[in-house]
């Protein structure tokens, strides 16, 4: 099974032309790598301001896609699109930059714990409940081995009921950890989105047909 990787195609803080370049580059990659999967597409406030043309539907502020690991090695970096603006005919600028970066995938927040990953420990629970609660190991501690997260439950006199309570606690703790990690990954994506480097492109395309410019050294 081939390893997959996530990439982010971003216009940074660039204008509508850069957002069009994101869409055109995404189409280009989809044709080049048929197995590529679009995970997420985002439009900015620029989209509402773009003249209503067929090209408007191709404009995206950023695109998250999944593809084979080896496929991504040749185009991560700054990408230049050389084209007269299709939205502003009198605009003199022709060079539009976008960024392609590897990003971490977000973890699915739907929890499905594998019993093999959980270690259970029993212990005598103190407090109210009479003598029986101190003689029988009704307290339960669950340890999620992959993350090291540990929770305990002593609320009930029944070990079975305490285990159910502990499982709910464990799921909630893991869900919180996933949300925290996803938040960090989203922040890193946004940092890469904003840190667009204009210059030293790894790939250059020309015209509305988005054709590869072979002689990059001539730029």
Short mmCIF file of C-alpha atoms in Angstrom, two decimals:
data_model
loop_
_atom_site.label_atom_id
_atom_site.label_comp_id
_atom_site.label_asym_id
_atom_site.label_seq_id
_atom_site.Cartn_x
_atom_site.Cartn_y
_atom_site.Cartn_z
CA UNK A 1 0.00 0.00 0.00
CA UNK A 2 1.46 3.33 -1.09
CA UNK A 3 2.00 5.97 1.59
CA UNK A 4 -0.20 9.04 1.26
CA UNK A 5 0.65 12.65 2.02
CA UNK A 6 -1.39 15.81 2.48
CA UNK A 7 -0.55 18.98 0.57
CA UNK A 8 -1.93 22.49 0.84
CA UNK A 9 -2.17 24.65 -2.28
CA UNK A 10 -2.49 28.25 -1.14
CA UNK A 11 -2.85 31.74 -2.58
CA UNK A 12 -1.63 33.28 0.70
CA UNK A 13 -2.91 36.83 0.95
CA UNK A 14 -2.81 37.20 -2.82
CA UNK A 15 -5.60 38.63 -5.01
CA UNK A 16 -8.24 36.81 -7.07
CA UNK A 17 -5.69 35.95 -9.77
CA UNK A 18 -3.68 33.94 -7.24
CA UNK A 19 -6.86 32.17 -6.16
CA UNK A 20 -7.52 31.29 -9.79
CA UNK A 21 -3.96 29.93 -10.01
CA UNK A 22 -4.76 27.67 -7.02
CA UNK A 23 -7.78 26.25 -8.85
CA UNK A 24 -5.94 25.82 -12.15
CA UNK A 25 -2.98 24.15 -10.45
CA UNK A 26 -5.34 21.81 -8.59
CA UNK A 27 -6.96 20.82 -11.90
CA UNK A 28 -3.50 20.28 -13.39
CA UNK A 29 -2.48 17.95 -10.56
CA UNK A 30 -5.78 16.05 -10.72
CA UNK A 31 -5.13 15.26 -14.37
CA UNK A 32 -1.49 14.36 -13.76
CA UNK A 33 -2.28 12.21 -10.71
CA UNK A 34 -5.74 10.61 -11.17
CA UNK A 35 -5.56 9.10 -7.69
CA UNK A 36 -5.35 12.51 -6.02
CA UNK A 37 -8.18 13.16 -3.56
CA UNK A 38 -9.49 16.63 -2.72
CA UNK A 39 -10.04 16.84 1.04
CA UNK A 40 -11.03 20.46 1.50
CA UNK A 41 -11.44 23.62 -0.58
CA UNK A 42 -11.83 27.12 0.81
CA UNK A 43 -12.91 30.40 -0.76
CA UNK A 44 -12.09 33.82 0.65
CA UNK A 45 -14.01 37.09 0.61
CA UNK A 46 -12.38 37.84 -2.75
CA UNK A 47 -14.69 35.32 -4.37
CA UNK A 48 -17.76 37.54 -3.99
CA UNK A 49 -15.92 40.42 -5.67
CA UNK A 50 -14.77 38.48 -8.72
CA UNK A 51 -16.64 39.17 -11.93
CA UNK A 52 -19.20 36.47 -12.59
CA UNK A 53 -17.52 34.37 -15.23
CA UNK A 54 -16.78 30.69 -15.68
CA UNK A 55 -13.30 31.28 -14.26
CA UNK A 56 -14.83 32.51 -11.00
CA UNK A 57 -15.86 28.95 -10.15
CA UNK A 58 -12.22 27.86 -10.36
CA UNK A 59 -11.02 30.32 -7.70
CA UNK A 60 -10.00 28.98 -4.29
CA UNK A 61 -8.09 30.57 -1.45
CA UNK A 62 -6.67 27.17 -0.47
CA UNK A 63 -7.05 23.50 -1.32
CA UNK A 64 -6.08 20.50 0.81
CA UNK A 65 -5.42 17.34 -1.20
CA UNK A 66 -4.13 13.83 -0.59
CA UNK A 67 -1.85 11.99 -2.99
CA UNK A 68 1.00 9.48 -3.13
CA UNK A 69 4.11 10.44 -1.18
CA UNK A 70 6.46 10.15 -4.15
CA UNK A 71 4.16 12.22 -6.37
CA UNK A 72 4.53 15.35 -4.25
CA UNK A 73 8.31 15.62 -4.16
CA UNK A 74 8.74 17.63 -7.37
CA UNK A 75 6.31 20.49 -6.84
CA UNK A 76 6.33 21.51 -3.17
CA UNK A 77 7.44 25.13 -2.92
CA UNK A 78 6.60 28.35 -4.71
CA UNK A 79 4.71 28.04 -8.03
CA UNK A 80 4.53 30.91 -10.53
CA UNK A 81 1.71 31.49 -13.01
CA UNK A 82 2.49 34.00 -15.77
CA UNK A 83 -0.69 35.38 -17.28
CA UNK A 84 -2.44 38.68 -17.94
CA UNK A 85 -5.24 39.11 -15.42
CA UNK A 86 -8.53 37.68 -16.73
CA UNK A 87 -10.40 39.75 -14.13
CA UNK A 88 -8.65 43.11 -14.54
CA UNK A 89 -7.76 43.66 -18.22
CA UNK A 90 -5.95 46.95 -17.57
CA UNK A 91 -3.85 45.59 -14.73
CA UNK A 92 -0.16 45.50 -15.61
CA UNK A 93 0.91 42.64 -13.37
CA UNK A 94 1.41 39.21 -14.97
CA UNK A 95 3.24 37.19 -12.31
CA UNK A 96 1.05 35.40 -9.75
CA UNK A 97 2.52 33.18 -7.03
CA UNK A 98 0.98 30.35 -5.05
CA UNK A 99 2.48 28.00 -2.49
CA UNK A 100 2.42 24.21 -2.27
CA UNK A 101 3.35 22.72 1.11
CA UNK A 102 3.13 19.41 2.88
CA UNK A 103 0.77 19.55 5.86
CA UNK A 104 -0.31 17.16 8.59
CA UNK A 105 -3.66 15.46 8.27
CA UNK A 106 -6.33 16.18 10.87
CA UNK A 107 -7.36 13.24 13.05
CA UNK A 108 -10.96 12.12 12.92
CA UNK A 109 -12.61 13.14 16.18
CA UNK A 110 -14.98 10.16 16.09
CA UNK A 111 -13.70 7.89 18.86
CA UNK A 112 -13.56 4.13 18.37
CA UNK A 113 -11.30 2.66 21.04
CA UNK A 114 -9.62 -0.69 20.48
CA UNK A 115 -9.75 -2.90 23.56
CA UNK A 116 -6.23 -4.10 22.76
CA UNK A 117 -4.97 -0.57 23.43
CA UNK A 118 -6.57 -0.35 26.87
CA UNK A 119 -5.08 -1.72 30.09
CA UNK A 120 -7.39 -2.06 33.08
CA UNK A 121 -6.32 -2.02 36.72
CA UNK A 122 -8.59 -2.77 39.69
CA UNK A 123 -8.20 -1.32 43.17
CA UNK A 124 -10.04 -0.96 46.46
CA UNK A 125 -12.10 2.22 46.46
CA UNK A 126 -12.59 4.15 49.67
CA UNK A 127 -15.34 6.48 50.82
CA UNK A 128 -19.03 5.78 51.37
CA UNK A 129 -20.65 2.46 50.62
CA UNK A 130 -20.14 0.35 53.72
CA UNK A 131 -17.60 -2.37 54.43
CA UNK A 132 -18.12 -4.15 51.13
CA UNK A 133 -16.71 -1.30 49.10
CA UNK A 134 -13.38 -1.58 50.89
CA UNK A 135 -13.15 -5.39 50.64
CA UNK A 136 -13.88 -5.71 46.93
CA UNK A 137 -11.83 -4.14 44.15
CA UNK A 138 -14.61 -2.01 42.69
CA UNK A 139 -12.41 0.92 41.64
CA UNK A 140 -11.29 0.86 38.00
CA UNK A 141 -8.35 2.55 36.30
CA UNK A 142 -8.14 2.50 32.49
CA UNK A 143 -4.91 3.33 30.70
CA UNK A 144 -4.88 4.06 26.97
CA UNK A 145 -1.45 2.67 26.08
CA UNK A 146 -0.82 4.58 22.79
CA UNK A 147 -1.39 7.99 24.42
CA UNK A 148 -0.63 7.24 28.08
CA UNK A 149 -3.93 8.80 29.12
CA UNK A 150 -5.21 7.36 32.41
CA UNK A 151 -8.62 7.72 34.07
CA UNK A 152 -10.24 6.24 37.18
CA UNK A 153 -13.81 5.60 38.32
CA UNK A 154 -14.97 4.82 41.87
CA UNK A 155 -18.48 6.26 41.77
CA UNK A 156 -20.33 2.93 41.77
CA UNK A 157 -20.15 -0.20 43.95
CA UNK A 158 -20.05 -2.33 40.82
CA UNK A 159 -16.76 -2.83 39.00
CA UNK A 160 -18.68 -3.23 35.73
CA UNK A 161 -20.46 0.11 36.15
CA UNK A 162 -17.22 1.83 37.13
CA UNK A 163 -15.58 0.46 34.00
CA UNK A 164 -18.37 1.94 31.87
CA UNK A 165 -17.91 5.30 33.58
CA UNK A 166 -14.14 5.11 33.10
CA UNK A 167 -14.60 4.34 29.38
CA UNK A 168 -16.73 7.45 28.95
CA UNK A 169 -14.10 9.50 30.75
CA UNK A 170 -11.35 8.00 28.61
CA UNK A 171 -13.20 8.76 25.38
CA UNK A 172 -13.73 12.35 26.48
CA UNK A 173 -10.06 12.79 27.40
CA UNK A 174 -8.90 11.35 24.07
CA UNK A 175 -11.40 13.49 22.17
CA UNK A 176 -10.03 16.55 23.94
CA UNK A 177 -6.46 15.55 23.05
CA UNK A 178 -7.42 15.09 19.38
CA UNK A 179 -9.11 18.51 19.28
CA UNK A 180 -6.01 20.10 20.78
CA UNK A 181 -3.71 18.40 18.27
CA UNK A 182 -6.00 19.29 15.35
CA UNK A 183 -6.05 22.90 16.51
CA UNK A 184 -2.25 22.94 16.42
CA UNK A 185 -2.22 21.44 12.93
CA UNK A 186 -4.75 23.99 11.71
CA UNK A 187 -2.54 26.76 13.09
CA UNK A 188 0.45 25.37 11.22
CA UNK A 189 -1.61 25.20 8.03
CA UNK A 190 -2.59 28.84 8.45
CA UNK A 191 1.03 29.83 9.05
CA UNK A 192 2.05 28.12 5.82
CA UNK A 193 -0.92 29.67 4.06
CA UNK A 194 0.23 33.16 5.01
CA UNK A 195 3.95 32.56 4.48
CA UNK A 196 3.88 32.62 0.70
CA UNK A 197 7.33 33.12 -0.81
CA UNK A 198 7.32 35.14 -4.02
CA UNK A 199 10.35 34.15 -6.05
CA UNK A 200 12.51 31.11 -6.78
CA UNK A 201 9.60 29.04 -8.13
CA UNK A 202 9.96 25.28 -8.44
CA UNK A 203 7.42 25.27 -11.29
CA UNK A 204 6.22 27.91 -13.75
CA UNK A 205 3.05 27.91 -15.84
CA UNK A 206 1.94 30.26 -18.58
CA UNK A 207 -1.36 31.50 -20.02
CA UNK A 208 -4.95 30.75 -19.19
CA UNK A 209 -4.33 27.23 -20.57
CA UNK A 210 -1.92 26.76 -17.64
CA UNK A 211 0.86 25.22 -19.69
CA UNK A 212 4.21 24.31 -18.13
CA UNK A 213 7.04 26.72 -18.91
CA UNK A 214 10.01 24.51 -19.54
CA UNK A 215 12.75 27.15 -19.42
CA UNK A 216 12.52 28.38 -15.82
CA UNK A 217 16.01 29.87 -16.03
CA UNK A 218 14.73 32.42 -18.55
CA UNK A 219 12.51 34.12 -15.92
#
